[in-house]
C-alpha cells in the first residue's frame, strides 16, 4: 500500500493566512481513493509543524502540496526535509504559483530540484495517474522521461522540460464529493470555514488574473443535486457553529440561472439550521438583477461585489476587462443603497496606461456614485498571467519590487521561512513616486 501525504499548508506564526477547509486537497484525495481503492493510505495536512513531525515517523511515498504565493517557500522547505528523511520520496506540487510559458516553467523547476513533478492546472486526474504509475513500480527517473497527462518535470539526464498533454476534466462529477464521502469531516471543529465549488472556469479574459487562462474559459458545472446535497450536509454539521460562514469559490457566482436555485436552497438551510449568516463569493458583475435577487433570497448573506479595478479605458482595453459605463455604475450603486447594502469597490494600481490623473478621476467617479468603502490594491504580478510576461514588462516598462506577504513566515526544522510576492510599483505612465503618492 502506498502512503500518500497531501498538504494545503498555512503558516501559523501570527495566525493563519486562511481559515478555509482545504477543499482542493479534499477533492484530490476523494478522486484518488476512488481511482486507487485500497491500494493507498491517504493523509491530509494543514499544519506544517504537524506535517514535519509525521514525515519522519510515517515516511510517505508520495507528497503532494498545494502551491500558492502564501506557502510556496514553506512547501520548498517541506520537500527538502522530506528528501533528507527519505531520498526516494516523490515530491509533487500543484497550484497557481507557477508560470505558463514553457521556458519559464523549465527555469522554475530547474531552480527547484526538490520538486520532482508539477501538476499543471486541474490536479485530480493527473495526480491519480502519477500515483498509479508509482504503484506499478515505474521509477522516479522513468516518470520524468514520460510524465502522465497534465504533469511537468525535468528530464533526469538531458535536463529538458518534459510534459504530458493536458485536457480539462469534462465531467466534474467523476470526482466524488469530499464532503459527502466524509473526507472533510476532520475539519468541522470550529476552527475552519467550509467552502464549496459549484462550477470551474471563467468566460472572461482579465489579463492580470490567473483564471483568464484559455484553458479555463469553458465553464464546467458540478451536478446541481450534488451541490445542494453538499450544502445540506455542511449545514447539518454547522448547526452548532452558526456564526461561521460559507465561501463559494466560483469565479462568477450568479453567472448561471441555476445559481438562483442554489441561493433558494441556502435560504431554506438558513431557516432550518440558522446557517450560514454570511457568504463570501465573487459575484458576476454582468448579471446584477440575478445577483440582487440572490442577495435578497439569502437575507443579505450574499453581498454583491462591484469591483471596477480601473476606469481608464486604455487600461481596460489592455487588460481585456469590460467595465460598466459610468452611468451604469452609478445606477447600480444607487440600487445598492436603496436596498440597504453598503456599496464597496476595489481598484488596482499601477496597471498599464493608468496615470495619477486617471486614477484620481476614477476615485471621483466612485465617490460621486455614493461609494465610501474603497480598497486600493497594489498590482500583484501573478505568475502565469499574460500581463506579467517578459514582452509585457518591456512594452509597459513595468518596474517591480518584492515584499513579504503579511504574517506569512515562520521557523521550521531550525530554518526561517518567508513568503514573498512581486508587485508593480511603476510603469511608463506612472512613476514610482506617483505610485507612492496614490498609495498615500
PDB file of C-alpha atoms in Angstrom, residues 21 23 177-180 184-185 187-188 192-198 226-242 244-248 265-266 269 273-276:
ATOM      1  CA  UNK A  21     -11.245  23.996   4.933  1.00  0.00           C
ATOM      2  CA  UNK A  23     -11.209  21.732  -0.287  1.00  0.00           C
ATOM      3  CA  UNK A 177     -17.673  14.808  -3.151  1.00  0.00           C
ATOM      4  CA  UNK A 178     -15.123  15.075  -0.316  1.00  0.00           C
ATOM      5  CA  UNK A 179     -17.931  16.305   1.921  1.00  0.00           C
ATOM      6  CA  UNK A 180     -20.454  13.558   1.214  1.00  0.00           C
ATOM      7  CA  UNK A 184     -13.680  16.739   5.149  1.00  0.00           C
ATOM      8  CA  UNK A 185     -15.229  15.715   8.486  1.00  0.00           C
ATOM      9  CA  UNK A 187     -12.164  19.994   9.643  1.00  0.00           C
ATOM     10  CA  UNK A 188     -15.590  20.541  11.260  1.00  0.00           C
ATOM     11  CA  UNK A 192     -12.284  26.182   9.872  1.00  0.00           C
ATOM     12  CA  UNK A 193     -14.846  27.642   7.495  1.00  0.00           C
ATOM     13  CA  UNK A 194     -16.431  25.418   4.822  1.00  0.00           C
ATOM     14  CA  UNK A 195     -16.185  26.244   1.132  1.00  0.00           C
ATOM     15  CA  UNK A 196     -17.783  24.790  -1.967  1.00  0.00           C
ATOM     16  CA  UNK A 197     -17.257  24.982  -5.696  1.00  0.00           C
ATOM     17  CA  UNK A 198     -20.314  24.765  -7.956  1.00  0.00           C
ATOM     18  CA  UNK A 226     -24.668  17.231  -5.715  1.00  0.00           C
ATOM     19  CA  UNK A 227     -24.142  20.915  -4.839  1.00  0.00           C
ATOM     20  CA  UNK A 228     -27.427  21.083  -2.923  1.00  0.00           C
ATOM     21  CA  UNK A 229     -26.608  17.845  -1.089  1.00  0.00           C
ATOM     22  CA  UNK A 230     -23.190  19.201  -0.103  1.00  0.00           C
ATOM     23  CA  UNK A 231     -24.757  22.372   1.265  1.00  0.00           C
ATOM     24  CA  UNK A 232     -27.262  20.356   3.291  1.00  0.00           C
ATOM     25  CA  UNK A 233     -24.503  18.087   4.650  1.00  0.00           C
ATOM     26  CA  UNK A 234     -22.418  21.105   5.653  1.00  0.00           C
ATOM     27  CA  UNK A 235     -25.413  22.860   7.258  1.00  0.00           C
ATOM     28  CA  UNK A 236     -26.132  19.818   9.416  1.00  0.00           C
ATOM     29  CA  UNK A 237     -22.519  19.881  10.631  1.00  0.00           C
ATOM     30  CA  UNK A 238     -22.526  23.664  11.147  1.00  0.00           C
ATOM     31  CA  UNK A 239     -25.768  23.771  13.151  1.00  0.00           C
ATOM     32  CA  UNK A 240     -23.764  24.125  16.361  1.00  0.00           C
ATOM     33  CA  UNK A 241     -21.388  26.668  14.776  1.00  0.00           C
ATOM     34  CA  UNK A 242     -23.854  29.126  13.229  1.00  0.00           C
ATOM     35  CA  UNK A 244     -19.138  30.543  10.818  1.00  0.00           C
ATOM     36  CA  UNK A 245     -19.911  31.479   7.244  1.00  0.00           C
ATOM     37  CA  UNK A 246     -19.590  29.876   3.835  1.00  0.00           C
ATOM     38  CA  UNK A 247     -17.199  30.541   0.969  1.00  0.00           C
ATOM     39  CA  UNK A 248     -18.339  29.907  -2.603  1.00  0.00           C
ATOM     40  CA  UNK A 265     -31.669  26.275  -1.106  1.00  0.00           C
ATOM     41  CA  UNK A 266     -29.328  28.280   1.100  1.00  0.00           C
ATOM     42  CA  UNK A 269     -30.966  25.952   5.191  1.00  0.00           C
ATOM     43  CA  UNK A 273     -30.288  25.298  10.618  1.00  0.00           C
ATOM     44  CA  UNK A 274     -29.669  29.010  11.272  1.00  0.00           C
ATOM     45  CA  UNK A 275     -26.688  28.851   8.887  1.00  0.00           C
ATOM     46  CA  UNK A 276     -24.987  30.490   7.028  1.00  0.00           C
TER      47      UNK A 276
END
